[in-house]
Structure formats: C-alpha cells, structure tokens
mmCIF file of C-alpha atoms in Angstrom:
data_model
loop_
_atom_site.group_PDB
_atom_site.id
_atom_site.type_symbol
_atom_site.label_atom_id
_atom_site.label_comp_id
_atom_site.label_asym_id
_atom_site.label_seq_id
_atom_site.Cartn_x
_atom_site.Cartn_y
_atom_site.Cartn_z
ATOM 1 C CA MET A 1 147.404 117.173 47.743
ATOM 2 C CA GLU A 2 145.400 118.204 50.737
ATOM 3 C CA ASN A 3 142.584 116.145 52.209
ATOM 4 C CA GLY A 4 139.916 118.757 51.700
ATOM 5 C CA ALA A 5 140.159 118.378 48.008
ATOM 6 C CA VAL A 6 139.764 114.634 48.042
ATOM 7 C CA TYR A 7 136.621 114.512 50.107
ATOM 8 C CA ARG A 8 134.970 117.781 49.050
ATOM 9 C CA SER A 9 132.966 116.308 46.097
ATOM 10 C CA THR A 10 131.489 113.328 47.734
ATOM 11 C CA THR A 11 130.568 114.548 51.379
ATOM 12 C CA GLU A 12 128.194 117.020 52.430
ATOM 13 C CA ALA A 13 129.099 119.556 55.076
ATOM 14 C CA HIS A 14 125.424 119.699 56.540
ATOM 15 C CA PRO A 15 123.272 116.737 55.640
ATOM 16 C CA GLY A 16 119.644 117.463 55.685
ATOM 17 C CA PRO A 17 117.235 116.386 58.396
ATOM 18 C CA ALA A 18 115.644 113.556 56.273
ATOM 19 C CA ARG A 19 119.072 111.884 55.598
ATOM 20 C CA GLY A 20 120.759 109.139 57.423
ATOM 21 C CA ALA A 21 120.827 105.236 57.632
ATOM 22 C CA ARG A 22 117.524 104.968 59.502
ATOM 23 C CA SER A 23 115.522 107.209 57.259
ATOM 24 C CA GLY A 24 116.497 105.342 54.133
ATOM 25 C CA LEU A 25 115.458 101.987 55.538
ATOM 26 C CA VAL A 26 112.148 103.400 56.861
ATOM 27 C CA ALA A 27 111.419 104.691 53.429
ATOM 28 C CA TYR A 28 111.127 101.328 52.078
ATOM 29 C CA PHE A 29 109.149 99.838 54.936
ATOM 30 C CA ASN A 30 105.350 100.341 54.759
ATOM 31 C CA LEU A 31 102.794 98.818 57.087
ATOM 32 C CA ARG A 32 99.763 100.200 55.361
ATOM 33 C CA ARG A 33 99.141 97.250 53.273
ATOM 34 C CA LEU A 34 98.193 95.110 56.343
ATOM 35 C CA LYS A 35 95.243 96.685 58.115
ATOM 36 C CA GLY A 36 94.689 96.511 61.882
ATOM 37 C CA THR A 37 93.847 92.956 62.821
ATOM 38 C CA ARG A 38 95.850 91.435 59.969
ATOM 39 C CA LEU A 39 98.961 93.278 61.020
ATOM 40 C CA ILE A 40 98.579 92.205 64.686
ATOM 41 C CA ILE A 41 97.966 88.713 63.657
ATOM 42 C CA LYS A 42 101.112 88.656 61.407
ATOM 43 C CA LEU A 43 103.210 90.110 64.187
ATOM 44 C CA LEU A 44 101.864 87.565 66.669
ATOM 45 C CA GLN A 45 102.771 84.674 64.237
ATOM 46 C CA LEU A 46 106.284 86.059 64.122
ATOM 47 C CA VAL A 47 106.758 86.675 67.768
ATOM 48 C CA LEU A 48 105.147 83.406 68.986
ATOM 49 C CA SER A 49 106.948 81.203 66.509
ATOM 50 C CA LEU A 50 110.211 82.869 67.520
ATOM 51 C CA LEU A 51 109.470 82.409 71.215
ATOM 52 C CA ALA A 52 108.557 78.742 70.586
ATOM 53 C CA PHE A 53 111.890 78.202 68.747
ATOM 54 C CA ILE A 54 113.814 79.878 71.397
ATOM 55 C CA CYS A 55 112.271 77.887 74.200
ATOM 56 C CA GLU A 56 112.821 74.817 72.416
ATOM 57 C CA GLU A 57 116.571 75.595 71.645
ATOM 58 C CA VAL A 58 117.038 76.057 75.574
ATOM 59 C CA VAL A 59 116.131 72.260 76.182
ATOM 60 C CA SER A 60 119.558 70.636 76.880
ATOM 61 C CA GLN A 61 118.426 66.983 77.327
ATOM 62 C CA CYS A 62 115.584 64.760 76.006
ATOM 63 C CA THR A 63 114.576 61.242 76.299
ATOM 64 C CA LEU A 64 112.470 60.854 73.132
ATOM 65 C CA CYS A 65 113.995 63.383 70.894
ATOM 66 C CA GLY A 66 111.923 62.932 67.816
ATOM 67 C CA GLY A 67 109.157 65.211 68.861
ATOM 68 C CA LEU A 68 111.723 67.832 69.887
ATOM 69 C CA TYR A 69 113.485 67.698 66.568
ATOM 70 C CA PHE A 70 110.346 67.926 64.528
ATOM 71 C CA PHE A 71 109.169 70.926 66.808
ATOM 72 C CA GLU A 72 112.456 72.660 66.265
ATOM 73 C CA PHE A 73 112.227 72.246 62.418
ATOM 74 C CA VAL A 74 108.616 73.467 62.326
ATOM 75 C CA SER A 75 109.081 76.457 64.703
ATOM 76 C CA CYS A 76 112.148 77.736 62.851
ATOM 77 C CA SER A 77 110.343 77.276 59.571
ATOM 78 C CA ALA A 78 107.236 78.956 60.773
ATOM 79 C CA PHE A 79 109.339 81.879 61.984
ATOM 80 C CA LEU A 80 111.198 82.255 58.720
ATOM 81 C CA LEU A 81 108.115 81.932 56.658
ATOM 82 C CA SER A 82 106.221 84.423 58.672
ATOM 83 C CA LEU A 83 109.187 86.794 58.502
ATOM 84 C CA LEU A 84 109.310 86.324 54.749
ATOM 85 C CA THR A 85 105.445 87.062 54.430
ATOM 86 C CA LEU A 86 105.694 90.158 56.499
ATOM 87 C CA ILE A 87 108.752 91.320 54.592
ATOM 88 C CA VAL A 88 106.924 90.856 51.151
ATOM 89 C CA TYR A 89 103.769 92.784 52.489
ATOM 90 C CA CYS A 90 105.785 95.627 54.029
ATOM 91 C CA THR A 91 108.439 96.364 51.322
ATOM 92 C CA PRO A 92 108.463 97.394 47.611
ATOM 93 C CA VAL A 93 108.610 93.762 46.715
ATOM 94 C CA TYR A 94 104.824 93.684 47.001
ATOM 95 C CA ASP A 95 104.622 96.271 44.170
ATOM 96 C CA LYS A 96 106.780 94.126 41.925
ATOM 97 C CA VAL A 97 104.753 90.958 42.303
ATOM 98 C CA ASP A 98 101.047 90.278 41.538
ATOM 99 C CA PRO A 99 99.098 91.026 44.598
ATOM 100 C CA ALA A 100 96.671 88.144 44.003
ATOM 101 C CA LYS A 101 99.820 85.793 43.992
ATOM 102 C CA VAL A 102 101.006 87.381 47.183
ATOM 103 C CA LYS A 103 97.594 86.731 48.784
ATOM 104 C CA SER A 104 97.392 83.187 47.475
ATOM 105 C CA SER A 105 100.914 82.383 48.619
ATOM 106 C CA ASP A 106 100.105 83.898 51.993
ATOM 107 C CA PHE A 107 96.772 81.889 52.320
ATOM 108 C CA TYR A 108 98.473 78.522 51.532
ATOM 109 C CA ILE A 109 101.554 79.330 53.638
ATOM 110 C CA THR A 110 99.327 80.229 56.621
ATOM 111 C CA VAL A 111 97.107 77.259 56.473
ATOM 112 C CA GLY A 112 100.073 74.815 55.925
ATOM 113 C CA THR A 113 102.170 76.296 58.701
ATOM 114 C CA GLY A 114 99.225 76.270 60.999
ATOM 115 C CA LEU A 115 98.278 72.682 60.485
ATOM 116 C CA VAL A 116 102.028 71.403 60.725
ATOM 117 C CA PHE A 117 102.616 73.645 63.707
ATOM 118 C CA LEU A 118 99.675 72.047 65.501
ATOM 119 C CA VAL A 119 100.864 68.569 64.655
ATOM 120 C CA ALA A 120 104.264 69.379 65.825
ATOM 121 C CA SER A 121 103.006 70.834 69.092
ATOM 122 C CA ILE A 122 100.777 67.898 69.779
ATOM 123 C CA LEU A 123 103.704 65.434 69.059
ATOM 124 C CA PHE A 124 106.024 67.452 71.195
ATOM 125 C CA ALA A 125 103.420 67.667 74.063
ATOM 126 C CA LEU A 126 103.304 63.750 73.922
ATOM 127 C CA THR A 127 106.966 63.323 74.129
ATOM 128 C CA HIS A 128 108.321 66.109 76.351
ATOM 129 C CA ASP A 129 110.121 65.458 79.626
ATOM 130 C CA SER A 130 108.092 68.208 81.596
ATOM 131 C CA THR A 131 111.038 70.691 81.957
ATOM 132 C CA PRO A 132 109.910 74.396 82.237
ATOM 133 C CA ALA A 133 111.585 75.301 78.744
ATOM 134 C CA GLU A 134 109.717 72.383 77.036
ATOM 135 C CA LEU A 135 106.389 73.387 78.578
ATOM 136 C CA ALA A 136 106.898 76.942 77.519
ATOM 137 C CA ALA A 137 107.839 75.944 74.016
ATOM 138 C CA ILE A 138 104.721 73.714 73.864
ATOM 139 C CA VAL A 139 102.483 76.737 75.100
ATOM 140 C CA PHE A 140 104.021 79.035 72.492
ATOM 141 C CA GLY A 141 103.749 76.381 69.883
ATOM 142 C CA PHE A 142 100.092 75.806 70.400
ATOM 143 C CA LEU A 143 99.377 79.609 70.637
ATOM 144 C CA ALA A 144 101.282 80.129 67.473
ATOM 145 C CA SER A 145 99.418 77.374 65.531
ATOM 146 C CA PHE A 146 96.160 78.823 66.729
ATOM 147 C CA VAL A 147 97.152 82.314 65.539
ATOM 148 C CA PHE A 148 98.185 80.809 62.057
ATOM 149 C CA LEU A 149 94.837 79.006 61.824
ATOM 150 C CA SER A 150 92.930 81.949 62.951
ATOM 151 C CA ASP A 151 94.476 84.042 60.198
ATOM 152 C CA PHE A 152 93.531 81.442 57.784
ATOM 153 C CA PHE A 153 89.990 81.529 58.849
ATOM 154 C CA LEU A 154 90.062 85.324 58.710
ATOM 155 C CA MET A 155 91.274 85.083 55.070
ATOM 156 C CA VAL A 156 88.589 82.715 54.280
ATOM 157 C CA TYR A 157 85.969 85.002 55.822
ATOM 158 C CA GLU A 158 87.260 87.981 53.905
ATOM 159 C CA LYS A 159 87.386 86.079 50.623
ATOM 160 C CA ARG A 160 83.715 84.960 51.083
ATOM 161 C CA LYS A 161 82.748 88.470 51.901
ATOM 162 C CA GLU A 162 84.057 89.690 48.551
ATOM 163 C CA PRO A 163 81.555 89.910 45.811
ATOM 164 C CA GLN A 164 81.991 87.028 43.315
ATOM 165 C CA PRO A 165 81.732 87.863 39.712
ATOM 166 C CA ARG A 166 78.825 86.118 38.119
ATOM 167 C CA LYS A 167 78.836 84.435 34.802
ATOM 168 C CA PRO A 168 76.662 86.292 32.202
ATOM 169 C CA GLU A 169 73.525 84.260 31.484
ATOM 170 C CA ALA A 170 73.206 83.040 27.841
ATOM 171 C CA THR A 171 70.515 84.863 25.918
ATOM 172 C CA VAL A 172 68.165 82.803 23.821
ATOM 173 C CA ASN A 173 66.422 84.195 20.896
ATOM 174 C CA GLU A 174 63.709 81.709 20.907
ATOM 175 C CA PRO A 175 61.366 80.827 23.816
ATOM 176 C CA LEU A 176 62.132 77.623 25.563
ATOM 177 C CA ASN A 177 58.910 76.005 24.679
ATOM 178 C CA ALA A 178 59.034 76.887 20.954
ATOM 179 C CA GLN A 179 58.664 73.930 18.651
ATOM 180 C CA GLY A 180 60.273 73.674 15.190
ATOM 181 C CA LEU A 181 57.682 74.438 12.456
#
C-alpha cells in the first residue's frame, strides 16, 4: 500500500486561509462582552495580581513569614479568579450560563478579592524586610486591590444607574375615606 492512499482522505492539499490552530482558538475568544473601561480594569486585575505574585515569589528570605505566606496565597488566588472571570466573559461559556449569575458572581468575587487583597497587602507591608522584591510586591498588591475595589464601585454605579422595576400599585375600588353603610 502506498502512503498517498492512507493520507489522502484525511488531509487537505491546500488548506483555506481561515484554517489553522490560531484561527480556531480566536474564533472562540470574544472581547465584545466587556466594554472599554471594564475590559481595561479586568486586564489590569489580571496583570497586577500576577506581578504581585511573581514579585512575592522572588523573595528568598523572611523574618516574619506569616504576612508573606498570606500575601502569596491571596495574590495567587486573585490572579486565578481574575483569569477565570475573564475566561467566562470572553468564551462561549458565557452563553451557556445565565448572564445574571455571571454578573452576580463577578460582583461578589471582585469585592471579596479586593478586600482580602487589601488586608493581605497591609499585613505584608507591616511584616516585610524592606527588600526590593518585597516592596515591589507590596506596591503591586495595593494597586491590584485598588483596581479590584474600583471595579466593584463601578459595578455598583452601573447597577444603580439601571432602571429598577417598580411594583404595580394596588387598585382600590372604593375611596379611602368611604365608610361602611
């Protein structure tokens, strides 16, 4: 049997221009669900929490390590949660889940991560040994926590700006001052 007969039915001689590994992945990635400011904030959350984690990982020695370990856990968790949130918003997973639940999860994840990241940054700032890597990690930690909290306040502002459905008023057939006869 010659090799041409084996491969002829499964391979294309001239694949089209829209084919390839990169085009298939890009087809599933959509940035249109996050508009302007929200997309920038989500990307900043991702990058700053990653930078805080990387700078913290460079630290080789510590005298009071509790703050460092807590900061390590929080910065890594913040990076993974922001990555997960970005993946949900930018892939077809968003279409398979109720959008209200995605926004609600994003709301609570953002506020929780922002507050815990702020506490971890304060604790690490109080217990650090003043090495350049620790100082950089603290700066990135505070910046990341402020970005998370600003995203939370932006979501609260957008939610308050939405029109709230009103309850229909009960109709009364009799006037309020009517007396029983």
